[in-house]
Every structure is written in C-alpha cells, then in structure tokens.
CSV table of C-alpha atoms in Angstrom, one decimal:
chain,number,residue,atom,x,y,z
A,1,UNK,CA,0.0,0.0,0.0
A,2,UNK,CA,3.0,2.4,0.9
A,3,UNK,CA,4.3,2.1,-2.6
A,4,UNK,CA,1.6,2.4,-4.6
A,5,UNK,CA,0.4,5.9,-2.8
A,6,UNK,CA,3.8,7.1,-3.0
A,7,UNK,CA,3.8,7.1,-6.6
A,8,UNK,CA,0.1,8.5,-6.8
A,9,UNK,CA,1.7,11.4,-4.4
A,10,UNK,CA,4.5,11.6,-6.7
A,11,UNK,CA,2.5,11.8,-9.8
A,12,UNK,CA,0.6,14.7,-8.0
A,13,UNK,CA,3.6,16.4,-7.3
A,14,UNK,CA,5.1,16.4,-10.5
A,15,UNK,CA,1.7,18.0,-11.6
A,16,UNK,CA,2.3,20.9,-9.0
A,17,UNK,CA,6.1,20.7,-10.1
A,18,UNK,CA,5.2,21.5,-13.8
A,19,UNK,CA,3.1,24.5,-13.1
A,20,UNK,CA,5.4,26.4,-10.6
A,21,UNK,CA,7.5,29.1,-11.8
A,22,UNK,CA,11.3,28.2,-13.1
A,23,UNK,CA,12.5,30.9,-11.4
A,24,UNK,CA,10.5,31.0,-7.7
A,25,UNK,CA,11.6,28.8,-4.8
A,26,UNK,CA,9.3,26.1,-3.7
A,27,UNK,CA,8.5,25.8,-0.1
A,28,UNK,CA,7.6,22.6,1.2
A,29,UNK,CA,6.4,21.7,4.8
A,30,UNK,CA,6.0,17.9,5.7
A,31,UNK,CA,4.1,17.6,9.2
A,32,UNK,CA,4.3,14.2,10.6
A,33,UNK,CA,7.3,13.0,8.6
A,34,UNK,CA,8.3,10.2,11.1
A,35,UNK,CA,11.6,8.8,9.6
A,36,UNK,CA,10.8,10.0,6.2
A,37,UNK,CA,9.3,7.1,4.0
A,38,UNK,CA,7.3,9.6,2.2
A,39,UNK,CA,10.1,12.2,1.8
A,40,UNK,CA,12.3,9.4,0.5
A,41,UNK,CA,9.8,9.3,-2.3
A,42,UNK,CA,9.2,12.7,-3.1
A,43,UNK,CA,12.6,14.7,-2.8
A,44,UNK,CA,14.5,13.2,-6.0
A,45,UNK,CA,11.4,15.1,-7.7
A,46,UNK,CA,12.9,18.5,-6.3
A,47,UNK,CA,14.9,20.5,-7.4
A,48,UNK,CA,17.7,21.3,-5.3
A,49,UNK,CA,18.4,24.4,-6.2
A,50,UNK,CA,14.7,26.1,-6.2
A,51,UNK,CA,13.3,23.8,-2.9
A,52,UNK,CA,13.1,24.6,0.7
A,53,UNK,CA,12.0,21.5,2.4
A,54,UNK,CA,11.1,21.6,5.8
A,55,UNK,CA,10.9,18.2,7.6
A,56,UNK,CA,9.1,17.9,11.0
A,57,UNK,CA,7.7,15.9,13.4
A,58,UNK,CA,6.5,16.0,16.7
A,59,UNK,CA,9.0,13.8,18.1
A,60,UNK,CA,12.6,15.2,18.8
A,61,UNK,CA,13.5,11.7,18.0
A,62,UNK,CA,12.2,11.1,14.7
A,63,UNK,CA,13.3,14.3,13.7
A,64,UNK,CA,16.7,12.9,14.9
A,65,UNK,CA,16.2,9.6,12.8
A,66,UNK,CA,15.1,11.8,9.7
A,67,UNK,CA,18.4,13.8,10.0
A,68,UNK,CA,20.5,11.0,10.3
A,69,UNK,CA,18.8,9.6,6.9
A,70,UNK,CA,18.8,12.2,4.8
A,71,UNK,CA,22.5,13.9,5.2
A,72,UNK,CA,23.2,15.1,1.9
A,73,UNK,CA,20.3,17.5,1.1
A,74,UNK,CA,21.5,21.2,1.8
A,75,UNK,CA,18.0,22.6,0.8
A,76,UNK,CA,16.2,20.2,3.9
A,77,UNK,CA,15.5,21.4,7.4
A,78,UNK,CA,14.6,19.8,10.2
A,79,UNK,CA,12.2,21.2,13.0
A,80,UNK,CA,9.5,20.2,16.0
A,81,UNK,CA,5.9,20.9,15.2
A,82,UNK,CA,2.8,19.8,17.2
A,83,UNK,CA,-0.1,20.3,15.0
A,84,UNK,CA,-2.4,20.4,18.6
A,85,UNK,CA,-0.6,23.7,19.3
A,86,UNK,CA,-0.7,27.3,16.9
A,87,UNK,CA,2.4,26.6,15.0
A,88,UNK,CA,3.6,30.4,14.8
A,89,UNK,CA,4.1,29.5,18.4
A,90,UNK,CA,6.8,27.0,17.2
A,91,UNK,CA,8.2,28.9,14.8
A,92,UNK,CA,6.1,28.9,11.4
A,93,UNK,CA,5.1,32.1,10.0
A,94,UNK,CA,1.4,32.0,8.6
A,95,UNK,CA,1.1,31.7,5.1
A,96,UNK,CA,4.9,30.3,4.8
A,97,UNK,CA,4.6,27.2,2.4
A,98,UNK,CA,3.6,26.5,-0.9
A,99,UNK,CA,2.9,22.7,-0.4
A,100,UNK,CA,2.2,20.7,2.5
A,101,UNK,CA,2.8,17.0,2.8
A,102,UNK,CA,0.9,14.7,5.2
A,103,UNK,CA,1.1,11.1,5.1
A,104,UNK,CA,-0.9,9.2,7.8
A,105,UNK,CA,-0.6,12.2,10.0
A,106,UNK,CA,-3.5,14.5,10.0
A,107,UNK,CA,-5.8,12.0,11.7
A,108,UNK,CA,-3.4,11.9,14.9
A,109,UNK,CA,-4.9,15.4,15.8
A,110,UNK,CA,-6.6,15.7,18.6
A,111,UNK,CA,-8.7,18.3,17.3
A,112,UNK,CA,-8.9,17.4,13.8
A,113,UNK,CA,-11.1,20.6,12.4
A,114,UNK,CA,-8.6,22.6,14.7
A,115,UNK,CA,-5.2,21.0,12.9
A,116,UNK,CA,-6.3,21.7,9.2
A,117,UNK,CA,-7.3,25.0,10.4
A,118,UNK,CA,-3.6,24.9,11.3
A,119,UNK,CA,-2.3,23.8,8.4
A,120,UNK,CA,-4.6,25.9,6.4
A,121,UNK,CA,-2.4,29.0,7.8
A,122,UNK,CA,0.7,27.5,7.1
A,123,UNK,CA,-0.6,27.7,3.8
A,124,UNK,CA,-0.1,30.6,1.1
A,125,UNK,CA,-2.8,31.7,-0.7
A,126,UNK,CA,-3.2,28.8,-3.6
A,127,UNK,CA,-0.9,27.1,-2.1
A,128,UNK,CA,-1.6,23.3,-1.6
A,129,UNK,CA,-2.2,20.1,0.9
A,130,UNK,CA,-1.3,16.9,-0.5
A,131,UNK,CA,-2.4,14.0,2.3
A,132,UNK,CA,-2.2,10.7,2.4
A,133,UNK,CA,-5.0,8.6,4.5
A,134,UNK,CA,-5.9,5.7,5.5
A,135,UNK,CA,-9.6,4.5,6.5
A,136,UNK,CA,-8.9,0.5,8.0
A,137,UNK,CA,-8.2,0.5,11.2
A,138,UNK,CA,-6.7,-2.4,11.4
A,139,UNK,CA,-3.6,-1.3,8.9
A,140,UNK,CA,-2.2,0.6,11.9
A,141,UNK,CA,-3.3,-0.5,15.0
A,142,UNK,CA,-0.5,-3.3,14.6
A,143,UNK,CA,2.0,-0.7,14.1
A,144,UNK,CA,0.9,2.0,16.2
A,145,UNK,CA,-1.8,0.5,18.4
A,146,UNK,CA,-0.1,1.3,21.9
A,147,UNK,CA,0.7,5.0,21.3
A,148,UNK,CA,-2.2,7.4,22.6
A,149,UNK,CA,-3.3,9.1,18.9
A,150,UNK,CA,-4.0,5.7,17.9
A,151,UNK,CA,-7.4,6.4,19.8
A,152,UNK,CA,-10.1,8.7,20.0
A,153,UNK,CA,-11.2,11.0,22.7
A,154,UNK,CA,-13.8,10.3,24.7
A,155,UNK,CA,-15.7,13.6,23.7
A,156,UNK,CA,-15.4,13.6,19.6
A,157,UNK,CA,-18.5,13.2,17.9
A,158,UNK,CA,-16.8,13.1,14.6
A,159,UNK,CA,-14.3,10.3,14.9
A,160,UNK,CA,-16.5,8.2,18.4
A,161,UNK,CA,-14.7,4.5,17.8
A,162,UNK,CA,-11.6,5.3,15.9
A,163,UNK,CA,-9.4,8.1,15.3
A,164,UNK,CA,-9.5,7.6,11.5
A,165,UNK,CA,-12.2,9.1,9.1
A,166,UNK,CA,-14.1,6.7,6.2
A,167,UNK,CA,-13.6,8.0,3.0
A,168,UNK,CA,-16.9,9.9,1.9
A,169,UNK,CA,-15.9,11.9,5.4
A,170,UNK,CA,-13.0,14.1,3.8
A,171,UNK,CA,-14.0,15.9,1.2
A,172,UNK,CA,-16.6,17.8,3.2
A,173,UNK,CA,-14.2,18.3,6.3
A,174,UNK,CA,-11.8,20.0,4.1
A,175,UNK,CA,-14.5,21.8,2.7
A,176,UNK,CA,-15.4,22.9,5.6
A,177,UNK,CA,-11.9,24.3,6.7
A,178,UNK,CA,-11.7,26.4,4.3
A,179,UNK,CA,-10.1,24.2,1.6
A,180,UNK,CA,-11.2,24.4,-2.1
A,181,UNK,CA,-10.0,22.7,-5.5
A,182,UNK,CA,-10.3,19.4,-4.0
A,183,UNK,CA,-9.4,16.3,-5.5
A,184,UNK,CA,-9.6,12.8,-4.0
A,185,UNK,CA,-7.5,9.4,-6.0
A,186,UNK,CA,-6.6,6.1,-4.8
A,187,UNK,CA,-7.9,2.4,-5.9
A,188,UNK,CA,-10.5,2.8,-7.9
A,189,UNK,CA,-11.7,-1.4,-6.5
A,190,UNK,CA,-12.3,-2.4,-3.6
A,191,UNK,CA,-10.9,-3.5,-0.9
A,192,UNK,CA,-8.4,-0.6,-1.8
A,193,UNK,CA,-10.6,1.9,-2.7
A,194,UNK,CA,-12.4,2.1,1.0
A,195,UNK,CA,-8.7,1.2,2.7
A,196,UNK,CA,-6.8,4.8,1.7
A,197,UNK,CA,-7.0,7.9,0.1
A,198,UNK,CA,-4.7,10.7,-1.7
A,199,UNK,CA,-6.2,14.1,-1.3
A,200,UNK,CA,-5.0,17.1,-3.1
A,201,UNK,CA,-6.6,20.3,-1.6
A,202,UNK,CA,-5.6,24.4,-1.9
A,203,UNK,CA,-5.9,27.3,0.3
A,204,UNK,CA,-8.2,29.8,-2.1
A,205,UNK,CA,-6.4,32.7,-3.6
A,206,UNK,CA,-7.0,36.3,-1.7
A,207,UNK,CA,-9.7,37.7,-3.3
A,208,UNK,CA,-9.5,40.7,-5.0
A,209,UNK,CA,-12.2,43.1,-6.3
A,210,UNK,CA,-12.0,45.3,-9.5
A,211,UNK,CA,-11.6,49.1,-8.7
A,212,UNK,CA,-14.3,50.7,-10.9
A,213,UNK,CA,-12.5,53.2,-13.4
A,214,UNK,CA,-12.8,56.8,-12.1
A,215,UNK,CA,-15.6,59.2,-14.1
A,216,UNK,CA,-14.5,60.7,-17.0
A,217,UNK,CA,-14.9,64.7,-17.2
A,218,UNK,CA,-17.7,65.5,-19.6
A,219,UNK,CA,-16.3,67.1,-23.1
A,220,UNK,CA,-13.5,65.1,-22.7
A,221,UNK,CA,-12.2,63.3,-25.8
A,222,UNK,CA,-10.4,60.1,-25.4
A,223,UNK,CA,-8.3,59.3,-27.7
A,224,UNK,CA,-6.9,55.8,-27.8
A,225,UNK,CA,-4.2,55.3,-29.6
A,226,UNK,CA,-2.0,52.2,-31.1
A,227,UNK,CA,1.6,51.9,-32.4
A,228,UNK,CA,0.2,49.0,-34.5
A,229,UNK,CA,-2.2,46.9,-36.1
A,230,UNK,CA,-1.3,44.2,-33.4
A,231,UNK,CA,-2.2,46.8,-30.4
A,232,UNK,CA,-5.7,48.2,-31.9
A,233,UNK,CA,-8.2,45.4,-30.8
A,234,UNK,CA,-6.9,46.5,-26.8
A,235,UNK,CA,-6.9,49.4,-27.9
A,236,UNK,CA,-10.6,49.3,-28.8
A,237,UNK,CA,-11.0,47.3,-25.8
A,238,UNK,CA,-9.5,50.0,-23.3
A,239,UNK,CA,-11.6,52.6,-25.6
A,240,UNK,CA,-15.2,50.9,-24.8
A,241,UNK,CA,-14.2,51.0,-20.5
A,242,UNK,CA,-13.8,54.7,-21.0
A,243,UNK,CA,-17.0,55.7,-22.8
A,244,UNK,CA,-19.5,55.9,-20.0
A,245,UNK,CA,-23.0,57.6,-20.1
A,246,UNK,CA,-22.9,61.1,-20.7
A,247,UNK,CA,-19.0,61.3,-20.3
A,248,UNK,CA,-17.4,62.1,-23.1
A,249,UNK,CA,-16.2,60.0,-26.1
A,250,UNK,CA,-13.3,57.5,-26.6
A,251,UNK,CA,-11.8,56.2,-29.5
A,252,UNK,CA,-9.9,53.6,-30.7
A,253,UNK,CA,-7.2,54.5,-33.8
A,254,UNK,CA,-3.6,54.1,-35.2
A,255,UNK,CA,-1.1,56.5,-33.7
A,256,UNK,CA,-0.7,57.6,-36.8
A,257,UNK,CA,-4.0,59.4,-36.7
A,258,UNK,CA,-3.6,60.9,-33.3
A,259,UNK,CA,-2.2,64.2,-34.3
A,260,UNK,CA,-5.2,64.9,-36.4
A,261,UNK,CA,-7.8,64.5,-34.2
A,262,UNK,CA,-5.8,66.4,-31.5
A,263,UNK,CA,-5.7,69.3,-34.0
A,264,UNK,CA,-9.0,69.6,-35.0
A,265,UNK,CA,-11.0,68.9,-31.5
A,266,UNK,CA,-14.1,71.2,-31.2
A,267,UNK,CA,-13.3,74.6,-29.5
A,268,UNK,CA,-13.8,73.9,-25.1
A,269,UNK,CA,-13.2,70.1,-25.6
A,270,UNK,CA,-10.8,68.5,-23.6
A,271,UNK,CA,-8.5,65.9,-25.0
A,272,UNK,CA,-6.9,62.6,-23.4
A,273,UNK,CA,-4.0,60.1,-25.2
A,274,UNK,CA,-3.4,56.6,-24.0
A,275,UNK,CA,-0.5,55.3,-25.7
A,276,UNK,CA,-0.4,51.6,-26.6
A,277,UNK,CA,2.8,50.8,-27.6
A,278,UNK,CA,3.7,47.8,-29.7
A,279,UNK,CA,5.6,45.2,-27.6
A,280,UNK,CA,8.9,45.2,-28.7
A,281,UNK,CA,12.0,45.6,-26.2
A,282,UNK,CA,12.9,49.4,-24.8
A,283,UNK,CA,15.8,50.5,-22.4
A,284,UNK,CA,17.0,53.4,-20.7
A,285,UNK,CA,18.2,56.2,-22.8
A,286,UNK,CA,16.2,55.0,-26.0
A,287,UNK,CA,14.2,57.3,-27.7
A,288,UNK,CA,10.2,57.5,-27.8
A,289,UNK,CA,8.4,55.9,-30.2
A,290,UNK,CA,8.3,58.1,-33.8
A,291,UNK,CA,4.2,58.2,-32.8
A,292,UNK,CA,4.4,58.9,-29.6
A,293,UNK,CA,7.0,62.3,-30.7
A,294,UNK,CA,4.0,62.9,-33.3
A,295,UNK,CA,1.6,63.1,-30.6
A,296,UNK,CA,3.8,65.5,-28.4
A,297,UNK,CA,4.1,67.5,-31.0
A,298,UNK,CA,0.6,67.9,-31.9
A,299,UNK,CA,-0.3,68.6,-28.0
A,300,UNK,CA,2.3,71.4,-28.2
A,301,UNK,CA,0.9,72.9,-31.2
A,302,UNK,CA,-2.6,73.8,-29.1
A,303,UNK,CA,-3.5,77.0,-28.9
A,304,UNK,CA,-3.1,78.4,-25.0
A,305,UNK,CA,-6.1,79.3,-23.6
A,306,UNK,CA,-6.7,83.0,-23.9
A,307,UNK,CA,-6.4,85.2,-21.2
A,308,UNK,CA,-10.3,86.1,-20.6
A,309,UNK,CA,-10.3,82.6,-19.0
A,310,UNK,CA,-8.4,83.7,-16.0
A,311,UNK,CA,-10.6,84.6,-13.3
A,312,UNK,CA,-9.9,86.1,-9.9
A,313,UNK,CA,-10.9,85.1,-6.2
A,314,UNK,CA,-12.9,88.1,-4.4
A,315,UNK,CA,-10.4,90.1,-1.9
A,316,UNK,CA,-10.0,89.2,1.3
A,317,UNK,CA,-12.1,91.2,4.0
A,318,UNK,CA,-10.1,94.3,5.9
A,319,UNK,CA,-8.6,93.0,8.8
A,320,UNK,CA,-11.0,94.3,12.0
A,321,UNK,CA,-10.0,97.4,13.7
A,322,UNK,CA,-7.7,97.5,16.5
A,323,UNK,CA,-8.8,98.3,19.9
A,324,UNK,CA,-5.1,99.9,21.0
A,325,UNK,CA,-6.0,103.2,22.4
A,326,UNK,CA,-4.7,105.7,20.6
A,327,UNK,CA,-1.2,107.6,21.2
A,328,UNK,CA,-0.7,111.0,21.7
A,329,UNK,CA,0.7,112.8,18.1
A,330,UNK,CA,4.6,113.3,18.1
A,331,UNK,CA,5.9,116.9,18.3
A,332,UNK,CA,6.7,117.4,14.9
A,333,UNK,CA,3.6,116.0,13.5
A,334,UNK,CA,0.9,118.5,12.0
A,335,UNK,CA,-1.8,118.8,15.1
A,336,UNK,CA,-5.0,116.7,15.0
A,337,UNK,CA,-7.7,118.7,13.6
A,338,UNK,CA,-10.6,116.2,14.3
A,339,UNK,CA,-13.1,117.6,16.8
A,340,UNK,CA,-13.0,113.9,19.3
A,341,UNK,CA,-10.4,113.5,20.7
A,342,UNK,CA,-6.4,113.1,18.7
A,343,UNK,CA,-6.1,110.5,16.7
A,344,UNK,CA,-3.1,108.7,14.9
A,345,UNK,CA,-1.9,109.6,12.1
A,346,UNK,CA,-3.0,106.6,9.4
A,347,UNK,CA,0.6,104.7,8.3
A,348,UNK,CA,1.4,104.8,4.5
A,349,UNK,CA,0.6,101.7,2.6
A,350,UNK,CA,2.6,99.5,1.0
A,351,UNK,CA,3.8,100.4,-2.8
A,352,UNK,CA,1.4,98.5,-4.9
A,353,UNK,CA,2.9,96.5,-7.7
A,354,UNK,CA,3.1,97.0,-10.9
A,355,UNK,CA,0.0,95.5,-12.7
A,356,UNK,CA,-2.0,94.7,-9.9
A,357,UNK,CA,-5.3,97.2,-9.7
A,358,UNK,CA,-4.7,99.8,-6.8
A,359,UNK,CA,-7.3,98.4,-4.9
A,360,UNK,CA,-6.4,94.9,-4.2
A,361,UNK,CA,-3.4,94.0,-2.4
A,362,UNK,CA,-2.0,91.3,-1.9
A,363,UNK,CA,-2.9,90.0,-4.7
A,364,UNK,CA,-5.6,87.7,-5.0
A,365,UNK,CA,-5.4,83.9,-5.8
A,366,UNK,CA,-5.9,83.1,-9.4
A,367,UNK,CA,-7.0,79.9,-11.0
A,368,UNK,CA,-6.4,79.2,-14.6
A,369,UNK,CA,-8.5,76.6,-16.7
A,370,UNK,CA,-8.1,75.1,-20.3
C-alpha cells in the first residue's frame, strides 16, 4: 500500500512541479514525517536548487532519525511541530509554504477541524495540501496500536470509535476548513478503494475586487491610440471602458491618426491620449516611439487658452479694527484737527505692484482653466 500511494503522491507532485514558476523557490512543509518514508519518495522530484524542504515531526527523536537519513540534502531542514498547538508559536510564520505534505498524519490530531485550520495558515494563498490517509483501522493498529493518537477521545463526535475518518468523510471536512480545488484518487476497486485515500486540496487565492474606473470629465475626448495593427483590438478594448454615459467620447485608432484629431478637437473640448505601444524591447536612454513624438508635438501645437479665461478670487475682507487706544501725536507732527479726541496719524501703505489694480493688495489667488 506504501508504494503504490507514494507514486500517486508523486504523480501529484510532478503536476504541482510543472506548473510552478522556473525561477520561484518552492517551499515545502512535511508535518508528521516520522523517519521520512514519504520524503524518500518525493525529494528526488525537487529541485535542489529552487526547494526549501522543511521536515518535521513532533517527536525530537524522529526528527533525529530523519536527520541522520537524509544527510546530503543542503535545501532540507529539520524542526518540531505539534499540529495540537498554533504553529507560529513554534516557529512557522502564517502563510509560509507553498505545499504541504501529510502522510498518515493528519488524523493523529486531537482536534482534527482545529489542525487543518492549522495547516490551512501555514498555507499561502493557492498554495496546496497533499495528504495521504488511510480509513482501515486495522492497517495501523498493529504498528501503532499502543501510542495514545491511535485512539479517539472520549468527547469527539466526529471520529466516536476510531481516530480515522471513512472516506466519503473528507471531502466535506476539508470543505469545511476552508479548503477548495479538492481532489480525492486512490484504488478505484475495492478492498483498496475504502482502505486509503490521496487528497490534493488548496488554500483559495486572496480575493481581490475590481476598482471601478474613475468618471471621466464630460467634453473630454479620449483618444486611444496604437503603435500597431497588433495593439488596436486593446486598444478598442481600453476605448469601450472609458465611454460611459454622458461622459465624453473615446476612440480607438492608429497612432498615426492621433495628431489629427488632437488638431481639430471642437473649441472647449478637452483631450486625453493613452499610448499603446507595440511590444517590442525598450531601455534606458532610447528614444520614444516616432508616434508617440508625433503626438507630443501635436499637443504642443494647441493653442493656450486665452487670457479672458483667468478669473480672480474676491479680496480678502479688511482686517478688524484695533482696539489699542490711541497715542498721543509726536511733536513734529501736524496737530489733529478732528473735533473727538487726537487721533493717529494713518501709516502709508505698501507700494502697490506693478499690474495689480490699486485696490487689491495682496494679490488675490488666481486659478487658470483650459
């Protein structure tokens, strides 16, 4: 039985394998390793140089038996973890692992829901669970029939006379942790097919929601344009997202024809490129596009707006007037000739710029639209 669900884990894993990235490290977390009969299968798939293998086990000596087995593999660690206890209490950061193995282990939990919770986190987002699992108990109660996970507790509805799980029980457990993409092999006849199971489960990807595109400003003319033939149906496509209701216009053309429509937009119209450029190869330093200097151009040849657009903000208010009595005129100040009481003399103001009117300094704030 060992053999043949090693190779149906190592057919999985070569599945995984082919779909990862060349050029991205794999991180790989076995929990319950024991003395490594499953990692004996599954390492010469790995490449050494992209792998990070992390053996554990509960058990400081199987971890010790593990290390003494598997000497020659620089990318494998070897650590304690407990999967009845939060793991980033042991050292595993959340979300840490791009594969998880467990053979024959998962059903030694005491909490079971609790532990694939657990291993769930350990878990990157799409990252996956491959678990091997028997249903007979009488495959391991020869082997492991005297240790205490070989037996149930007293108080767990979901395993009440054996610690191991039949096989329609999985697929909704995992389900129900949180695990989706689920995929369940082994013998397809019985006895086999009610004896074990391989599962292959993933943590769901973080959702993310699409930002809606901000409103475009009415009288605004998009123009989308393409280096290329190649470029215009995403061009056309990125044209249709930008013509909302009553928002303007977008449209989808060669870069060629930029310039003109640029030139000749309707007097108070606004106007908008997008470049799409084709997709060859650019670097520092090189110059733009022949099209895209076309299109500078023509934005430069606009006329400026003209000056009857600027408008200025009202004046600020006089300030309030002081309450500082007033002081007593200087000797060699012409006498007060106001019939209250003296007064002080009023304090020249400021020269006024030139261009500014005579009546509004400082100047005021002045906006400018096109």
């Amino acid at each position: 039985m060992c053999r043949f669900t090693n190779r149906v884990a190592r057919a999985l894993l070569r599945q995984i394998l082919a779909a990862w990235p060349g050029d991205r490290t794999l991180r790989v977390l076995e929990v319950g390793a024991g003395t490594g009969g499953t990692t004996a299968a599954l390492l010469p798939l790995l490449p050494a140089h992209l792998t990070r293998y992390t053996l554990t086990d509960p058990s400081p000596l199987a971890c010790a038996a593990a290390r003494h087995r598997f000497p020659g593999h620089d990318f494998l660690d070897h650590q304690q973890l407990d999967l009845d206890t939060d793991p980033t209490s042991q050292g595993f950061a959340s979300g840490g692992h791009d594969v998880v193995i467990a053979a024959n282990t998962l059903h030694t939990a005491r909490d079971l829901p609790a532990a694939l919770d657990r291993v769930r986190s350990l878990l990157a987002p799409g990252g996956h669970l491959l678990a091997i699992e028997t249903h007979d108990p009488a495959l391991l109660l020869g082997a492991f029939g005297t240790l205490d996970h070989a037996w149930p507790a007293e108080d767990d509805p979901l395993r009440p006379r054996t610690t191991l799980l039949r096989r329609e029980q999985w697929p909704p457990l995992l389900r129900e942790c949180g695990f989706t993409h689920l995929a369940r092999t082994g013998d397809d006849t019985r006895p086999g097919r009610d004896t074990f199971s391989i599962l292959l489960a993933a943590r769901p990807r973080a959702r993310t929601r699409p930002r809606p595109l901000p409103p475009a400003a009415t009288r605004t003319r998009w123009i989308i344009a393409a280096e290329s033939e190649h470029e215009l149906p995403l061009a056309d496509a990125v044209a249709r997202l930008l013509t909302p209701p009553h928002a303007g216009k977008a449209v989808a053309v060669l870069a060629g024809q930029g310039p003109e429509l640029i030139s000749t937009r309707p007097p108070g119209e606004r106007v908008a490129v997008t470049f799409v450029p084709a997709g060859h190869a650019t670097r520092a330093g090189d110059e733009p596009p022949p099209a895209l200097r076309a299109i500078a151009r023509a934005f430069d040849a606009l006329p400026q707006p003209p000056d009857d657009h600027c408008t200025s903000s009202p004046a600020p208010p006089p300030p309030p007037p002081s309450r500082t009595p007033p002081r007593p005129s200087p000797a060699n100040t012409p006498a007060c000739t106001c019939p209250a009481s003296p007064c002080t003399p009023a304090r020249p103001s400021p020269p006024t710029p030139a261009g500014w009117p005579t009546n509004s300094w400082p100047p005021p704030a002045t906006t400018r639209s096109s």
